[in-house]
Amino acid sequence: MIKKTIYPKTQRTTGLNKIIITEKIDGSNLTFFKYKDELYFAQRNFIFKLSELEEMKQKLYKGLYDWLVEHGKDLEERLNNNSVICGEWIGMGRIKYGHAFDDIKFLMFAKANVNDKFDLFNIYYYQEFFIYPFVDNNIPDYISKVPVAYTTEKQPEIEALNILYTDYQNEVGRNVEGFIINSGNSVSKYVRLKDGKLTEHHA
């Protein structure tokens, strides 16, 4: 086990250029990467090896131990060395998604690479790049991607995002925490549900 926070904070949005808007998932940040032929995973302020799974069992996100028992070795084989997948682990937030994502517990929102100091670089949020961390350029069926809500060439103001949020929530028929906005591979967040309650977004 290594004490280290691997994924950086996401900034809140105030205004954007050409963008891809994905749903902000009410989950827990989780990162997987392969280094020297071994699978690592990072949650909160710690990085674990798959080989430490049993001894670190009590420290893991709810449901993650069983998921890694089932899929950990397969994921280790499928990832390229020094490749990283970042995403949200569903099941520990205030929003209960029910069957919205079926049996998928991990939703990717970025791919990256990792260096010998376990720092991330080459972080990409465009979903067409998500295949490249994998040896066969195929995402395993036990991993999915965060839902894309909208793509637009216009720069949306907060008032426009408020309308898009309401429309999207009505479309999916469930609670939505907010959006992640990808503008030129720079991401920011627009949040409407805070602690399970609807609030106004503030920068």
GROMACS .gro file of C-alpha atoms in nm:
model
  203
    1MET     CA    1   0.000   0.000   0.000
    2ILE     CA    2   0.119   0.350  -0.087
    3LYS     CA    3  -0.019   0.671   0.065
    4LYS     CA    4  -0.083   0.898  -0.234
    5THR     CA    5  -0.373   1.080  -0.401
    6ILE     CA    6  -0.347   0.995  -0.769
    7TYR     CA    7  -0.636   1.182  -0.937
    8PRO     CA    8  -0.648   1.567  -0.929
    9LYS     CA    9  -0.948   1.776  -0.820
   10THR     CA   10  -1.196   1.882  -1.090
   11GLN     CA   11  -1.267   2.256  -1.122
   12ARG     CA   12  -1.618   2.404  -1.125
   13THR     CA   13  -1.733   2.562  -1.450
   14THR     CA   14  -1.808   2.929  -1.522
   15GLY     CA   15  -1.828   2.926  -1.905
   16LEU     CA   16  -1.701   2.709  -2.189
   17ASN     CA   17  -1.601   2.675  -2.552
   18LYS     CA   18  -1.677   2.372  -2.770
   19ILE     CA   19  -1.778   2.102  -2.526
   20ILE     CA   20  -1.887   1.748  -2.460
   21ILE     CA   21  -2.115   1.722  -2.159
   22THR     CA   22  -2.123   1.395  -1.967
   23GLU     CA   23  -2.329   1.306  -1.664
   24LYS     CA   24  -2.153   1.365  -1.332
   25ILE     CA   25  -2.189   1.035  -1.151
   26ASP     CA   26  -2.244   1.036  -0.775
   27GLY     CA   27  -1.978   0.777  -0.712
   28SER     CA   28  -1.632   0.737  -0.563
   29ASN     CA   29  -1.321   0.817  -0.763
   30LEU     CA   30  -1.133   0.502  -0.861
   31THR     CA   31  -0.827   0.453  -1.081
   32PHE     CA   32  -0.675   0.134  -1.217
   33PHE     CA   33  -0.332   0.107  -1.376
   34LYS     CA   34  -0.077  -0.155  -1.471
   35TYR     CA   35   0.286  -0.112  -1.377
   36LYS     CA   36   0.557  -0.373  -1.432
   37ASP     CA   37   0.296  -0.635  -1.518
   38GLU     CA   38   0.099  -0.582  -1.195
   39LEU     CA   39  -0.245  -0.426  -1.148
   40TYR     CA   40  -0.273  -0.133  -0.907
   41PHE     CA   41  -0.583   0.052  -0.800
   42ALA     CA   42  -0.615   0.390  -0.631
   43GLN     CA   43  -0.898   0.506  -0.408
   44ARG     CA   44  -0.907   0.816  -0.191
   45ASN     CA   45  -0.550   0.877  -0.070
   46PHE     CA   46  -0.407   0.530  -0.121
   47ILE     CA   47  -0.274   0.309  -0.398
   48PHE     CA   48  -0.303  -0.068  -0.360
   49LYS     CA   49  -0.165  -0.365  -0.551
   50LEU     CA   50  -0.398  -0.642  -0.657
   51SER     CA   51  -0.163  -0.879  -0.473
   52GLU     CA   52  -0.253  -0.694  -0.150
   53LEU     CA   53  -0.625  -0.754  -0.198
   54GLU     CA   54  -0.679  -0.990   0.095
   55GLU     CA   55  -0.485  -0.789   0.351
   56MET     CA   56  -0.647  -0.460   0.244
   57LYS     CA   57  -1.000  -0.601   0.216
   58GLN     CA   58  -1.146  -0.388   0.498
   59LYS     CA   59  -1.012  -0.064   0.349
   60LEU     CA   60  -1.182  -0.098   0.010
   61TYR     CA   61  -1.494   0.069  -0.126
   62LYS     CA   62  -1.816  -0.122  -0.066
   63GLY     CA   63  -1.840  -0.407  -0.319
   64LEU     CA   64  -1.494  -0.349  -0.466
   65TYR     CA   65  -1.336  -0.655  -0.305
   66ASP     CA   66  -1.585  -0.895  -0.466
   67TRP     CA   67  -1.557  -0.713  -0.799
   68LEU     CA   68  -1.178  -0.748  -0.795
   69VAL     CA   69  -1.197  -1.114  -0.696
   70GLU     CA   70  -1.411  -1.167  -1.006
   71HIS     CA   71  -1.241  -0.931  -1.253
   72GLY     CA   72  -0.903  -0.824  -1.111
   73LYS     CA   73  -0.684  -1.084  -1.281
   74ASP     CA   74  -0.863  -1.040  -1.612
   75LEU     CA   75  -0.819  -0.662  -1.595
   76GLU     CA   76  -0.451  -0.711  -1.510
   77GLU     CA   77  -0.408  -0.916  -1.827
   78ARG     CA   78  -0.605  -0.677  -2.047
   79LEU     CA   79  -0.432  -0.351  -1.953
   80ASN     CA   80  -0.111  -0.236  -2.120
   81ASN     CA   81   0.180  -0.157  -1.891
   82ASN     CA   82   0.184   0.207  -1.776
   83SER     CA   83  -0.177   0.250  -1.893
   84VAL     CA   84  -0.442   0.400  -1.666
   85ILE     CA   85  -0.822   0.404  -1.658
   86CYS     CA   86  -1.000   0.652  -1.432
   87GLY     CA   87  -1.364   0.645  -1.334
   88GLU     CA   88  -1.639   0.636  -1.076
   89TRP     CA   89  -1.724   0.346  -0.849
   90ILE     CA   90  -2.103   0.334  -0.807
   91GLY     CA   91  -2.276   0.235  -0.487
   92MET     CA   92  -2.145   0.462  -0.213
   93GLY     CA   93  -2.308   0.794  -0.307
   94ARG     CA   94  -2.641   0.940  -0.200
   95ILE     CA   95  -2.801   0.885  -0.542
   96LYS     CA   96  -2.933   0.532  -0.584
   97TYR     CA   97  -2.917   0.441  -0.952
   98GLY     CA   98  -3.106   0.114  -0.928
   99HIS     CA   99  -3.095  -0.062  -1.265
  100ALA     CA  100  -2.975   0.245  -1.458
  101PHE     CA  101  -2.634   0.088  -1.515
  102ASP     CA  102  -2.739  -0.276  -1.475
  103ASP     CA  103  -2.454  -0.468  -1.314
  104ILE     CA  104  -2.181  -0.220  -1.408
  105LYS     CA  105  -2.012  -0.075  -1.101
  106PHE     CA  106  -1.722   0.110  -1.267
  107LEU     CA  107  -1.779   0.387  -1.523
  108MET     CA  108  -1.474   0.529  -1.704
  109PHE     CA  109  -1.436   0.905  -1.747
  110ALA     CA  110  -1.070   0.926  -1.854
  111LYS     CA  111  -0.764   0.736  -1.974
  112ALA     CA  112  -0.405   0.824  -1.893
  113ASN     CA  113  -0.052   0.697  -1.849
  114VAL     CA  114   0.152   0.660  -1.531
  115ASN     CA  115   0.523   0.716  -1.471
  116ASP     CA  116   0.766   0.554  -1.229
  117LYS     CA  117   0.665   0.798  -0.954
  118PHE     CA  118   0.300   0.701  -0.998
  119ASP     CA  119   0.206   1.042  -1.136
  120LEU     CA  120  -0.053   1.058  -1.415
  121PHE     CA  121   0.012   1.220  -1.752
  122ASN     CA  122  -0.150   1.214  -2.097
  123ILE     CA  123  -0.495   1.237  -1.936
  124TYR     CA  124  -0.769   1.228  -2.201
  125TYR     CA  125  -1.143   1.266  -2.142
  126TYR     CA  126  -1.254   1.199  -2.500
  127GLN     CA  127  -1.428   0.864  -2.498
  128GLU     CA  128  -1.292   0.756  -2.835
  129PHE     CA  129  -0.952   0.724  -2.663
  130PHE     CA  130  -1.079   0.494  -2.388
  131ILE     CA  131  -0.993   0.180  -2.585
  132TYR     CA  132  -0.620   0.248  -2.594
  133PRO     CA  133  -0.522   0.138  -2.241
  134PHE     CA  134  -0.635  -0.214  -2.334
  135VAL     CA  135  -0.415  -0.468  -2.510
  136ASP     CA  136  -0.682  -0.557  -2.766
  137ASN     CA  137  -0.836  -0.207  -2.786
  138ASN     CA  138  -1.157  -0.343  -2.637
  139ILE     CA  139  -1.315  -0.227  -2.311
  140PRO     CA  140  -1.415  -0.531  -2.100
  141ASP     CA  141  -1.788  -0.589  -2.063
  142TYR     CA  142  -1.770  -0.535  -1.686
  143ILE     CA  143  -1.658  -0.172  -1.741
  144SER     CA  144  -1.866   0.104  -1.901
  145LYS     CA  145  -1.827   0.475  -1.976
  146VAL     CA  146  -1.996   0.773  -1.813
  147PRO     CA  147  -2.307   0.869  -2.013
  148VAL     CA  148  -2.272   1.147  -2.270
  149ALA     CA  149  -2.558   1.389  -2.216
  150TYR     CA  150  -2.491   1.650  -2.486
  151THR     CA  151  -2.239   1.767  -2.742
  152THR     CA  152  -2.246   2.127  -2.860
  153GLU     CA  153  -2.033   2.381  -3.043
  154LYS     CA  154  -2.181   2.675  -2.854
  155GLN     CA  155  -2.052   2.813  -2.529
  156PRO     CA  156  -2.326   2.751  -2.270
  157GLU     CA  157  -2.379   2.995  -1.988
  158ILE     CA  158  -2.494   2.872  -1.651
  159GLU     CA  159  -2.856   2.955  -1.743
  160ALA     CA  160  -2.829   2.727  -2.048
  161LEU     CA  161  -2.680   2.449  -1.838
  162ASN     CA  162  -2.971   2.485  -1.597
  163ILE     CA  163  -3.212   2.413  -1.883
  164LEU     CA  164  -3.002   2.125  -2.016
  165TYR     CA  165  -2.990   1.976  -1.667
  166THR     CA  166  -3.369   1.980  -1.629
  167ASP     CA  167  -3.418   1.835  -1.978
  168TYR     CA  168  -3.162   1.560  -1.919
  169GLN     CA  169  -3.304   1.464  -1.581
  170ASN     CA  170  -3.649   1.434  -1.736
  171GLU     CA  171  -3.507   1.230  -2.023
  172VAL     CA  172  -3.333   0.971  -1.803
  173GLY     CA  173  -3.614   0.969  -1.545
  174ARG     CA  174  -3.394   0.970  -1.235
  175ASN     CA  175  -3.187   1.197  -1.014
  176VAL     CA  176  -2.874   1.342  -1.173
  177GLU     CA  177  -2.594   1.499  -0.970
  178GLY     CA  178  -2.483   1.732  -1.248
  179PHE     CA  179  -2.256   1.746  -1.550
  180ILE     CA  180  -1.887   1.720  -1.632
  181ILE     CA  181  -1.797   1.954  -1.916
  182ASN     CA  182  -1.504   1.866  -2.143
  183SER     CA  183  -1.379   2.167  -2.335
  184GLY     CA  184  -1.061   2.108  -2.534
  185ASN     CA  185  -0.973   1.814  -2.305
  186SER     CA  186  -1.001   2.040  -2.000
  187VAL     CA  187  -1.280   1.937  -1.764
  188SER     CA  188  -1.493   2.128  -1.518
  189LYS     CA  189  -1.803   2.039  -1.321
  190TYR     CA  190  -2.156   2.171  -1.291
  191VAL     CA  191  -2.325   2.042  -0.976
  192ARG     CA  192  -2.697   2.059  -0.892
  193LEU     CA  193  -2.752   1.782  -0.637
  194LYS     CA  194  -2.558   1.842  -0.316
  195ASP     CA  195  -2.591   1.588  -0.035
  196GLY     CA  196  -2.894   1.452  -0.217
  197LYS     CA  197  -3.072   1.791  -0.234
  198LEU     CA  198  -3.134   2.007  -0.541
  199THR     CA  199  -2.935   2.332  -0.525
  200GLU     CA  200  -2.831   2.613  -0.757
  201HIS     CA  201  -2.491   2.569  -0.922
  202HIS     CA  202  -2.227   2.814  -0.801
  203ALA     CA  203  -1.879   2.870  -0.941
   0.00000   0.00000   0.00000
